[in-house]
Coordinates of C-alpha atoms and ligand atoms in Angstrom, one line a residue:
M241 CA 96.4 80.7 80.7
G242 CA 99.9 80.6 82.3
Q243 CA 100.9 81.0 85.9
V244 CA 100.5 84.7 86.4
H245 CA 97.8 84.0 89.1
S246 CA 98.9 81.3 91.4
E247 CA 96.0 80.1 93.6
I248 CA 97.4 81.1 96.9
L249 CA 99.4 84.2 97.3
P250 CA 101.0 84.8 100.7
G251 CA 99.7 87.9 102.4
R252 CA 96.2 87.6 101.1
V253 CA 93.9 88.3 104.0
Q254 CA 90.7 86.2 103.5
S255 CA 88.3 87.7 105.9
S256 CA 87.6 90.5 108.4
N257 CA 88.6 88.0 111.1
M258 CA 91.6 89.5 113.0
S259 CA 93.3 86.1 113.5
D260 CA 93.3 85.6 109.7
Y261 CA 95.3 88.8 109.4
T262 CA 97.7 87.9 112.2
Q263 CA 98.3 84.5 110.6
A264 CA 98.9 86.1 107.1
V265 CA 101.5 88.4 108.8
A266 CA 103.2 85.5 110.6
N267 CA 103.4 83.3 107.5
F268 CA 104.5 86.0 105.1
K269 CA 107.8 85.8 103.2
W270 CA 108.7 88.1 100.3
E271 CA 110.5 85.2 98.8
D272 CA 107.1 83.5 98.2
V273 CA 106.1 86.5 96.1
E274 CA 109.3 86.4 94.2
R275 CA 108.8 82.8 93.1
N276 CA 106.1 84.1 90.7
F277 CA 108.8 85.7 88.5
S278 CA 111.1 84.0 86.1
W279 CA 114.0 86.0 87.4
Y280 CA 113.7 84.1 90.6
D281 CA 115.6 81.4 88.7
T282 CA 117.6 83.4 86.3
G283 CA 118.6 86.4 88.5
K284 CA 118.0 88.8 85.6
V285 CA 114.9 91.0 85.4
N286 CA 113.2 93.6 83.3
M287 CA 109.9 95.3 84.3
A288 CA 108.7 95.6 80.7
H289 CA 109.3 91.9 80.2
E290 CA 107.3 90.9 83.3
A291 CA 104.5 93.4 82.5
V292 CA 104.2 92.7 78.8
D293 CA 106.4 90.1 77.0
R294 CA 105.8 87.5 79.6
H295 CA 102.1 87.4 78.9
V296 CA 102.7 87.0 75.2
Q297 CA 105.2 84.1 75.9
E298 CA 102.7 82.4 78.1
G299 CA 99.9 82.5 75.6
R300 CA 98.0 85.6 76.7
G301 CA 99.1 87.9 73.9
A302 CA 95.6 88.3 72.5
A303 CA 94.2 89.5 75.8
T304 CA 93.3 93.2 76.0
A305 CA 95.9 95.2 77.9
L306 CA 94.9 98.8 77.2
L307 CA 91.5 100.4 76.6
Y308 CA 92.1 104.0 75.7
S309 CA 89.6 106.6 75.0
D310 CA 89.2 110.4 75.0
A311 CA 86.9 112.8 73.1
V312 CA 88.3 111.7 69.7
R313 CA 90.1 108.4 70.1
D314 CA 88.8 105.1 71.1
E315 CA 91.4 102.3 70.9
S316 CA 92.1 98.9 72.3
Y317 CA 95.5 97.2 72.5
T318 CA 96.4 93.7 73.3
F319 CA 99.6 92.6 75.2
A320 CA 101.0 91.5 71.8
D321 CA 100.4 95.1 70.5
L322 CA 102.1 96.6 73.5
Q323 CA 105.0 94.2 73.0
E324 CA 105.4 95.3 69.4
R325 CA 105.1 99.0 70.0
S326 CA 107.5 99.0 72.9
N327 CA 110.0 96.9 71.0
R328 CA 109.9 99.5 68.2
F329 CA 110.5 102.4 70.6
G330 CA 113.3 100.6 72.3
N331 CA 115.0 100.2 69.0
V332 CA 114.4 103.8 68.1
L333 CA 116.2 104.9 71.3
R334 CA 119.1 102.5 70.7
K335 CA 119.4 103.9 67.2
Y336 CA 120.3 107.3 68.8
G337 CA 122.8 105.7 71.2
I338 CA 120.5 105.7 74.2
G339 CA 120.8 102.7 76.5
K340 CA 121.0 101.3 80.0
G341 CA 120.9 103.9 82.8
D342 CA 120.1 106.9 80.6
R343 CA 117.2 109.0 81.7
V344 CA 114.5 109.5 79.2
F345 CA 111.6 111.7 80.2
I346 CA 108.0 111.8 78.9
F347 CA 106.1 115.1 78.9
M348 CA 102.6 114.7 77.5
P349 CA 99.0 114.1 78.3
R350 CA 97.7 110.5 78.7
Q351 CA 97.5 108.8 75.4
P352 CA 98.6 105.3 74.1
E353 CA 102.0 106.6 72.9
L354 CA 102.9 107.6 76.5
Y355 CA 102.5 104.0 77.5
F356 CA 104.3 102.6 74.5
S357 CA 107.3 104.9 75.0
L358 CA 107.5 104.3 78.7
L359 CA 107.6 100.5 78.2
G360 CA 110.2 101.0 75.3
I361 CA 112.4 103.0 77.6
L362 CA 112.3 100.2 80.2
K363 CA 113.0 97.5 77.6
I364 CA 116.5 98.9 76.9
G365 CA 117.2 99.4 80.6
A366 CA 116.9 103.2 80.5
I367 CA 115.2 105.1 83.3
A368 CA 111.8 106.6 82.7
G369 CA 110.8 110.1 84.0
P370 CA 107.1 111.0 83.5
L371 CA 106.1 114.6 83.9
F372 CA 102.7 116.2 84.2
E373 CA 101.5 117.8 81.0
A374 CA 100.5 120.9 83.0
F375 CA 104.1 121.7 84.1
M376 CA 105.3 125.1 82.9
E377 CA 108.8 126.0 81.7
T378 CA 110.7 126.2 85.0
A379 CA 109.2 123.0 86.4
V380 CA 110.2 121.1 83.2
K381 CA 113.6 122.6 83.1
D382 CA 114.4 121.9 86.8
R383 CA 113.5 118.2 86.4
L384 CA 115.3 117.6 83.1
E385 CA 118.3 119.4 84.4
D386 CA 118.5 117.7 87.7
S387 CA 118.0 114.2 86.1
G388 CA 120.4 114.9 83.2
A389 CA 117.8 113.5 80.9
V390 CA 119.3 112.7 77.4
A391 CA 116.0 112.4 75.6
L392 CA 112.4 113.6 75.9
V393 CA 109.1 112.3 74.4
T394 CA 106.6 115.2 74.1
T395 CA 104.1 116.8 71.7
P396 CA 104.4 119.8 69.4
E397 CA 101.9 121.6 71.7
L398 CA 104.1 121.3 74.7
L399 CA 107.4 121.8 73.0
H400 CA 107.6 125.6 73.7
R401 CA 107.9 124.8 77.4
V402 CA 111.1 122.9 76.9
K403 CA 114.1 125.2 77.1
R404 CA 116.4 123.0 75.2
D405 CA 119.1 125.7 74.9
E406 CA 119.6 125.6 78.6
L407 CA 119.7 121.8 78.7
P408 CA 123.0 120.6 77.3
N409 CA 122.4 116.9 78.2
L410 CA 119.1 116.8 76.3
R411 CA 120.1 115.5 72.9
H412 CA 116.9 114.1 71.4
I413 CA 113.3 115.2 71.3
F414 CA 110.7 112.8 70.0
L415 CA 107.4 114.5 69.0
V416 CA 104.3 112.5 69.2
G417 CA 102.0 113.9 66.5
G418 CA 105.0 115.9 65.0
T419 CA 107.4 115.4 62.2
T420 CA 111.2 115.1 61.9
D421 CA 113.0 118.4 61.6
I422 CA 116.7 117.8 61.7
E423 CA 117.6 121.4 62.0
Q424 CA 115.5 121.9 65.0
G425 CA 116.7 118.6 66.5
N426 CA 113.2 117.1 66.5
L427 CA 112.3 113.5 65.6
G428 CA 108.8 112.5 64.5
F429 CA 107.6 109.7 66.7
T430 CA 105.4 108.0 64.1
E431 CA 108.1 108.1 61.4
E432 CA 110.7 106.7 63.7
M433 CA 108.4 103.9 65.0
A434 CA 107.5 102.9 61.4
N435 CA 111.2 102.6 60.5
A436 CA 112.2 100.6 63.5
S437 CA 112.2 96.8 63.8
S438 CA 109.5 95.2 65.9
E439 CA 112.0 92.6 67.2
L440 CA 114.1 93.7 70.1
E441 CA 116.8 92.1 72.2
L442 CA 115.8 92.9 75.7
E443 CA 118.2 94.4 78.2
W444 CA 118.3 92.0 81.2
L445 CA 118.9 93.9 84.4
D446 CA 119.7 93.3 88.1
L447 CA 117.1 94.0 90.7
D448 CA 119.0 97.1 91.8
D449 CA 119.1 98.6 88.3
G450 CA 117.0 101.7 87.6
L451 CA 113.3 101.8 86.7
I452 CA 111.7 105.2 87.1
M453 CA 112.1 108.6 88.7
H454 CA 109.3 110.8 90.1
Y455 CA 109.9 114.3 91.3
T456 CA 108.0 115.2 94.4
S457 CA 107.9 118.3 96.7
G458 CA 109.1 118.2 100.2
S459 CA 108.3 120.8 102.8
T460 CA 111.4 122.7 101.8
G461 CA 113.5 123.2 98.7
K462 CA 113.1 122.2 95.1
P463 CA 111.4 118.9 94.1
K464 CA 113.4 115.8 94.8
G465 CA 114.0 113.1 92.2
V466 CA 112.8 109.9 93.9
Y467 CA 114.6 107.1 92.2
H468 CA 113.2 103.6 92.1
V469 CA 114.7 100.3 90.9
Q470 CA 113.5 97.1 89.3
R471 CA 113.0 95.4 92.6
A472 CA 109.8 97.5 93.2
M473 CA 108.0 95.1 90.9
I474 CA 107.7 92.5 93.6
Q475 CA 105.5 94.8 95.6
H476 CA 103.6 96.2 92.6
Y477 CA 102.7 92.7 91.7
Y478 CA 101.9 91.6 95.3
T479 CA 99.7 94.6 96.2
G480 CA 97.9 94.2 92.9
R481 CA 96.8 90.9 94.1
V482 CA 96.1 91.5 97.8
V483 CA 95.1 95.1 97.9
L484 CA 93.6 95.9 94.4
D485 CA 92.3 92.3 94.4
L486 CA 93.0 92.0 90.6
R487 CA 91.8 88.8 89.0
P488 CA 92.4 87.7 85.4
D489 CA 89.1 89.0 84.0
D490 CA 89.1 92.4 85.7
I491 CA 88.7 95.7 84.0
Y492 CA 90.7 98.0 86.1
W493 CA 90.7 101.8 86.1
C494 CA 93.2 103.9 87.9
T495 CA 92.3 107.5 87.4
A496 CA 95.8 108.9 88.2
D497 CA 98.1 110.5 85.6
P498 CA 101.6 108.8 85.2
G499 CA 103.1 112.2 86.3
W500 CA 102.2 111.1 89.8
V501 CA 103.5 107.9 91.2
T502 CA 100.0 106.4 91.5
G503 CA 99.7 106.7 87.7
T504 CA 102.8 104.5 87.2
S505 CA 102.9 102.0 90.1
Y506 CA 99.2 101.5 89.9
G507 CA 98.3 102.9 86.4
I508 CA 100.9 100.8 84.6
F509 CA 103.0 98.3 86.6
S510 CA 100.6 96.7 89.0
P511 CA 97.8 96.0 86.5
W512 CA 100.1 94.7 83.7
L513 CA 102.2 92.6 86.0
N514 CA 99.0 91.0 86.9
G515 CA 97.9 90.7 83.3
V516 CA 94.6 92.6 83.6
T517 CA 92.9 95.0 81.2
N518 CA 93.8 98.6 82.1
V519 CA 91.5 101.5 81.3
V520 CA 92.9 104.9 80.5
R521 CA 90.6 107.9 80.0
G522 CA 92.1 111.0 78.5
G523 CA 90.7 114.5 78.7
R524 CA 89.4 116.5 81.6
F525 CA 87.5 115.4 84.6
S526 CA 83.7 115.7 84.6
P527 CA 81.4 113.6 86.8
Q528 CA 79.3 112.5 83.8
D529 CA 82.3 111.5 81.8
W530 CA 83.8 109.5 84.7
Y531 CA 80.6 107.6 85.4
K532 CA 80.2 106.9 81.7
T533 CA 83.7 105.6 81.6
I534 CA 82.9 103.0 84.3
E535 CA 79.6 102.1 82.6
R536 CA 80.9 101.8 79.1
N537 CA 84.1 99.8 79.9
K538 CA 82.3 97.8 82.7
V539 CA 85.1 98.7 85.1
S540 CA 85.3 96.3 88.0
I541 CA 88.1 97.8 90.0
W542 CA 88.4 101.5 90.4
Y543 CA 91.3 103.3 92.1
S544 CA 91.0 107.1 92.6
A545 CA 91.6 109.8 95.1
P546 CA 89.6 111.7 97.7
T547 CA 89.4 115.0 95.8
A548 CA 87.8 113.2 92.9
F549 CA 85.4 111.4 95.1
R550 CA 84.5 114.7 96.8
M551 CA 84.0 116.3 93.5
L552 CA 81.7 113.5 92.4
M553 CA 79.9 113.8 95.7
G554 CA 79.6 117.6 95.1
A555 CA 77.9 116.9 91.8
G556 CA 75.2 115.1 93.7
E557 CA 72.9 112.2 93.3
S558 CA 71.5 113.4 90.0
S559 CA 74.8 112.9 88.2
I560 CA 74.6 109.1 88.8
Q561 CA 71.0 108.8 87.7
G562 CA 70.5 106.5 84.8
I563 CA 74.1 105.2 85.0
D564 CA 74.8 101.6 85.6
L565 CA 77.7 101.2 88.0
S566 CA 76.9 97.6 88.9
S567 CA 80.2 96.3 87.2
L568 CA 82.1 97.7 90.2
R569 CA 83.5 95.1 92.6
H570 CA 86.1 97.0 94.5
V571 CA 86.9 100.7 94.9
L572 CA 90.0 102.2 96.4
S573 CA 91.4 105.6 97.3
V574 CA 94.9 107.1 97.8
G575 CA 96.7 110.4 98.2
E576 CA 95.1 112.2 101.0
P577 CA 92.8 111.5 103.9
L578 CA 89.6 109.8 102.9
N579 CA 86.9 111.5 104.8
P580 CA 84.3 109.2 106.5
E581 CA 81.7 111.3 104.8
V582 CA 83.0 110.1 101.4
V583 CA 83.1 106.5 102.6
R584 CA 79.4 106.8 103.4
W585 CA 78.7 108.3 100.0
G586 CA 80.4 105.3 98.4
D587 CA 78.3 102.9 100.5
K588 CA 75.2 104.6 99.5
F589 CA 75.6 105.5 95.8
Y590 CA 78.3 103.0 94.5
N591 CA 77.2 100.2 96.7
Q592 CA 80.9 99.9 97.5
R593 CA 83.0 100.6 100.5
I594 CA 85.8 102.8 99.4
H595 CA 89.0 101.2 100.6
D596 CA 91.7 103.7 101.7
T597 CA 95.4 103.0 101.0
W598 CA 98.4 104.8 102.4
W599 CA 101.8 105.1 100.7
M600 CA 104.1 107.8 99.2
T601 CA 106.2 108.5 96.2
E602 CA 109.2 107.5 98.3
T603 CA 107.6 104.2 99.3
G604 CA 106.9 103.2 95.7
A605 CA 103.9 101.1 96.5
Q606 CA 101.1 100.6 99.1
L607 CA 102.1 100.0 102.7
I608 CA 99.1 100.5 104.9
C609 CA 95.7 99.5 103.5
N610 CA 92.2 98.4 103.9
Y611 CA 92.0 94.9 102.3
P612 CA 89.1 93.5 100.5
G613 CA 86.9 91.7 103.0
M614 CA 88.4 93.6 106.0
D615 CA 86.3 95.5 108.5
I616 CA 86.8 99.1 107.5
K617 CA 86.8 101.8 110.1
P618 CA 85.9 105.0 108.1
G619 CA 88.6 107.5 108.5
S620 CA 91.4 105.0 109.1
M621 CA 94.0 104.1 106.5
G622 CA 93.8 100.5 107.5
R623 CA 96.6 98.1 108.6
P624 CA 100.1 97.4 107.4
L625 CA 100.4 94.8 104.6
P626 CA 101.7 91.5 105.6
G627 CA 105.4 91.9 105.0
I628 CA 105.4 95.5 106.2
E629 CA 106.0 96.7 109.8
A630 CA 104.7 100.1 110.7
A631 CA 105.0 101.9 114.0
I632 CA 104.5 105.3 115.6
L633 CA 107.8 106.7 116.9
D634 CA 108.7 109.7 119.0
D635 CA 111.3 112.1 117.7
R636 CA 114.1 110.1 119.3
G637 CA 113.0 106.8 117.7
N638 CA 111.1 105.2 120.6
V639 CA 108.1 103.2 119.6
L640 CA 105.0 104.7 121.2
P641 CA 102.0 102.8 122.5
P642 CA 98.5 102.8 120.9
F643 CA 96.6 106.1 120.7
S644 CA 99.8 108.2 120.9
M645 CA 100.3 110.7 118.1
G646 CA 103.8 110.6 116.6
N647 CA 105.9 109.9 113.5
L648 CA 104.6 107.3 111.2
A649 CA 107.6 105.1 110.5
I650 CA 108.2 101.9 108.5
R651 CA 110.8 99.2 109.2
T652 CA 113.4 99.2 106.5
P653 CA 113.7 97.8 103.9
W654 CA 110.8 96.7 101.7
P655 CA 111.0 95.9 98.0
S656 CA 109.6 99.1 96.5
M657 CA 111.4 101.5 98.8
M658 CA 113.1 104.3 96.9
N659 CA 116.7 103.6 96.1
S660 CA 118.0 107.2 96.4
I661 CA 117.1 110.8 95.9
W662 CA 118.8 111.8 92.6
N663 CA 121.8 114.0 93.3
N664 CA 120.9 114.5 96.9
P665 CA 122.2 111.9 99.3
T666 CA 121.7 114.3 102.3
K667 CA 118.0 114.5 101.6
Y668 CA 117.8 110.7 101.3
E669 CA 119.5 110.2 104.6
E670 CA 117.1 112.4 106.4
Y671 CA 114.4 109.9 105.9
F672 CA 116.5 107.2 107.6
R673 CA 117.8 109.3 110.5
I674 CA 116.5 106.7 113.0
P675 CA 118.4 103.5 112.4
G676 CA 116.2 100.7 111.0
W677 CA 113.3 103.0 110.2
Y678 CA 112.0 105.1 107.3
M679 CA 110.4 108.3 108.7
S680 CA 107.5 109.2 106.5
G681 CA 107.0 112.8 107.6
D682 CA 103.3 112.0 108.4
S683 CA 101.9 112.0 111.9
A684 CA 99.5 109.4 112.8
Y685 CA 98.4 107.1 115.7
M686 CA 97.6 103.4 115.9
D687 CA 94.5 102.2 117.7
D688 CA 94.4 99.0 119.8
D689 CA 93.3 96.9 116.8
G690 CA 96.4 97.9 114.9
Y691 CA 94.6 100.3 112.5
F692 CA 96.5 103.5 111.6
W693 CA 94.8 106.9 111.7
F694 CA 96.4 109.8 109.7
Q695 CA 96.7 113.1 111.5
G696 CA 98.6 115.4 109.1
R697 CA 102.0 116.1 107.9
I698 CA 104.4 116.5 110.9
D699 CA 104.6 120.2 110.3
D700 CA 100.9 120.7 109.8
V701 CA 99.7 119.5 113.2
I702 CA 98.1 122.3 115.1
N703 CA 98.7 123.0 118.8
S704 CA 96.0 125.2 120.2
S705 CA 95.9 125.9 124.0
G706 CA 98.0 122.8 124.5
E707 CA 95.6 120.6 122.6
R708 CA 97.0 118.8 119.6
I709 CA 94.6 119.0 116.6
G710 CA 95.0 117.2 113.3
P711 CA 93.9 119.5 110.5
F712 CA 92.4 116.5 108.7
E713 CA 89.9 115.9 111.4
V714 CA 88.6 119.5 111.2
E715 CA 88.6 119.5 107.4
S716 CA 86.6 116.3 107.4
K717 CA 84.0 117.8 109.6
L718 CA 83.9 121.0 107.6
V719 CA 83.1 119.1 104.4
E720 CA 80.2 117.5 106.0
H721 CA 78.5 120.9 106.2
P722 CA 76.2 121.2 103.2
A723 CA 77.6 124.5 102.1
V724 CA 81.3 123.4 102.1
A725 CA 82.8 122.0 98.9
E726 CA 86.4 121.9 100.1
A727 CA 88.3 123.0 103.2
G728 CA 91.9 123.5 104.2
V729 CA 92.9 124.1 107.8
I730 CA 96.0 125.7 109.2
G731 CA 97.4 126.7 112.6
K732 CA 97.5 130.5 112.7
P733 CA 100.0 131.9 115.3
D734 CA 98.2 133.4 118.3
L735 CA 99.7 135.2 121.2
V736 CA 97.4 133.7 123.7
R737 CA 96.7 130.2 122.5
G738 CA 99.9 129.4 120.6
E739 CA 97.9 128.7 117.5
I740 CA 94.3 129.1 116.5
I741 CA 92.5 127.1 113.8
K742 CA 91.9 129.0 110.6
A743 CA 89.8 127.4 107.8
F744 CA 89.9 128.3 104.2
I745 CA 86.7 127.2 102.5
S746 CA 85.4 127.0 99.0
L747 CA 81.6 126.9 98.9
R748 CA 79.3 124.7 96.9
E749 CA 77.2 126.1 94.1
G750 CA 74.3 128.2 95.3
Y751 CA 75.8 129.3 98.7
T752 CA 76.6 132.9 99.4
P753 CA 79.6 133.8 101.5
T754 CA 78.2 135.7 104.5
A755 CA 79.3 136.3 108.1
A756 CA 76.3 134.4 109.2
L757 CA 77.4 131.4 107.2
K758 CA 80.8 131.5 108.8
E759 CA 79.2 131.4 112.2
E760 CA 77.0 128.6 111.2
I761 CA 79.9 126.5 109.9
A762 CA 82.0 127.1 113.0
A763 CA 79.1 126.1 115.2
F764 CA 78.7 123.0 113.1
V765 CA 82.2 121.9 113.8
K766 CA 81.9 122.8 117.5
A767 CA 78.8 120.7 117.7
G768 CA 80.1 117.9 115.6
L769 CA 83.7 117.6 116.8
S770 CA 84.6 119.7 119.7
A771 CA 85.0 123.3 120.7
H772 CA 88.7 123.3 120.5
A773 CA 88.6 121.9 117.0
A774 CA 86.2 124.6 115.7
P775 CA 87.9 127.2 113.5
R776 CA 88.1 130.6 115.1
E777 CA 88.6 132.2 111.7
I778 CA 87.1 131.3 108.4
E779 CA 88.0 132.8 105.0
F780 CA 86.0 132.0 101.9
K781 CA 88.0 131.4 98.7
D782 CA 86.8 130.5 95.2
K783 CA 89.4 127.8 94.9
L784 CA 91.9 126.2 97.2
P785 CA 95.5 125.7 96.1
K786 CA 96.0 122.0 95.4
T787 CA 98.7 119.7 94.0
R788 CA 97.9 117.8 90.9
S789 CA 97.5 114.7 93.0
G790 CA 94.7 116.6 94.8
K791 CA 96.3 117.5 98.1
I792 CA 95.3 120.8 99.5
M793 CA 98.5 122.8 99.9
R794 CA 98.3 123.9 103.5
R795 CA 101.7 125.5 103.2
V796 CA 100.4 127.8 100.6
L797 CA 97.4 128.7 102.8
K798 CA 99.8 129.4 105.6
A799 CA 102.0 131.6 103.4
W800 CA 98.9 133.6 102.3
E801 CA 98.0 134.0 105.9
L802 CA 101.4 135.1 107.0
H803 CA 102.1 137.1 103.9
L804 CA 105.2 135.0 103.2
P805 CA 106.5 133.8 99.8
T806 CA 104.6 130.7 98.7
G807 CA 107.8 128.8 97.8
D808 CA 108.0 126.3 95.0
L809 CA 104.6 126.0 93.3
S810 CA 105.7 123.7 90.4
T811 CA 103.4 120.9 91.6
I812 CA 100.3 123.1 92.0
E813 CA 97.2 122.5 89.9
D814 CA 96.5 125.0 87.1
Ligands
6R9_1068 C1 100.8 107.8 96.8 C2 100.9 109.3 97.2 C3 102.3 111.1 99.9 C4 101.6 111.8 101.1 C5 101.7 111.0 102.4 C6 100.5 111.6 103.1 C7 99.4 111.7 101.9 C8 98.8 109.5 100.9 C9 97.1 108.9 102.1 C10 97.6 110.2 102.6 C11 96.1 110.2 104.3 C12 96.0 108.4 102.8 N1 98.7 110.5 101.8 N2 97.9 108.6 101.1 N3 97.1 110.8 103.7 N4 95.5 109.1 103.9 N5 95.5 107.2 102.5 O1 100.0 109.9 97.6 O2 102.2 109.8 97.1 O3 102.0 112.2 96.3 O4 104.1 111.2 97.4 O5 102.0 111.7 98.7 O6 100.2 111.9 100.8 O7 100.7 112.8 103.6 O8 102.9 111.4 103.1 P1 102.6 111.3 97.3

């Protein structure tokens, strides 16, 4: 084996001991992480080289890189296989005049070809843009148009959602599972791959050259193209070691789709930079299917999201019966607040503490986390990574003391910080309006142990009778009630109290929506949390509006409530 896992990595926190953490923070230098890469000496870099070719060069080519399965396919690929496939696709792109800096988008469900093409795009220095397969026409068009994408990799099934007549920059469409049709302007992926050479001259890049774009919704306006550069790999690699705790023999499963930043930073880059086996499961979610995926592949590290954990929890104990989950060594969560109730479920049924991690599309990689071995306070996002400084600021940029609620901000820069918002410097600058800080748009507080506690998006915090209430706290309590499957809480304008708390609730199977149940649920929050946190209004819904990354869209709930237009819904779940 080569040097991919040096024995000691700076920033690794060895125990729950606070002084160990303090020492890791004090001794940390990003430069010590950078020494793990060949470009530290050469100055030239390429993500696909570090994630794939390097392992082959260092004698790990035969190690399993990808374990893919869905209802019909069941396939395994080594790092050498990935190298060969991505080389071919890089050559295909070059044949059509595509090269460094060009945007090439991918619009298809998870399957091995998605991963081959993404790596091929990176090998020639082009910029990858993954899109969720569930996007409809307008969402696809907006993103391809804004990015000026010159090529798209998609499937025949999804092709009708691509308005190529309205996209003058889009010159080439590669169809996975389709055939070449020159008149239509389509190129068959399989044919092209077969005709391309498996040898490729890699495009060596600078750290500030492009890597990937992810479109994400803000509180206003159209989705923004968050643009990341090669430098991000430093942090993808590092967090893979110290947060995901990846070790050479791990079987790692990140359940996220590459259309969401988690599905690339932690579904592609981090595991492969660290040379571990990456599990990808296609098809739809079902509790049985997911548990079987863990059992069958002997998954040791599992990275998922609160909505998924809550759905698994909703399926109950019986869904785990007869399944062997003992391969699990480390379980993590990201994307939305991880309710303490879910952490306790993990303790009990997975024999694993679920480790929450906080970060954003814009931050590119994890920033505030619960580390392996650390004392977890259920409900807290954890502490900043060594190398990262976080603080709670007021609106004028003053650092607030512990237990004050305010803007969660990160000291600039860090390696995986977005490089820009595509075509929108004004939006980009808004994040950095306080000199020296990145303003996340989240509100949080820090306790006196330096743990951060998420409260909500800045614009979601409720103020009722002068009391500030974080909707998450109320939602967390609501989902502890046996009848509640999911809950979204908003502040509803009220003449007397400023705002009152209104809860939208979807019920678990077997519960009937009655007025008595509403009263019971409100009383449950009042008893469990506080009177001022109890919803004064409850409305039952069959389903709550959620983004594809699982976040309940409170802004849509608010719009329903106030009979306002719901705005851009392109990131909503089907
Ligand atoms: C990676 C990702 C970012 C927003 C972020 C925050 C919420 C993410 C969280 C969390 C509470 C956590 N969020 N992790 N909230 N606890 N551990 O999720 O990126 O889709 O851009 O979302 O998600 O509000 O600002 P993205």
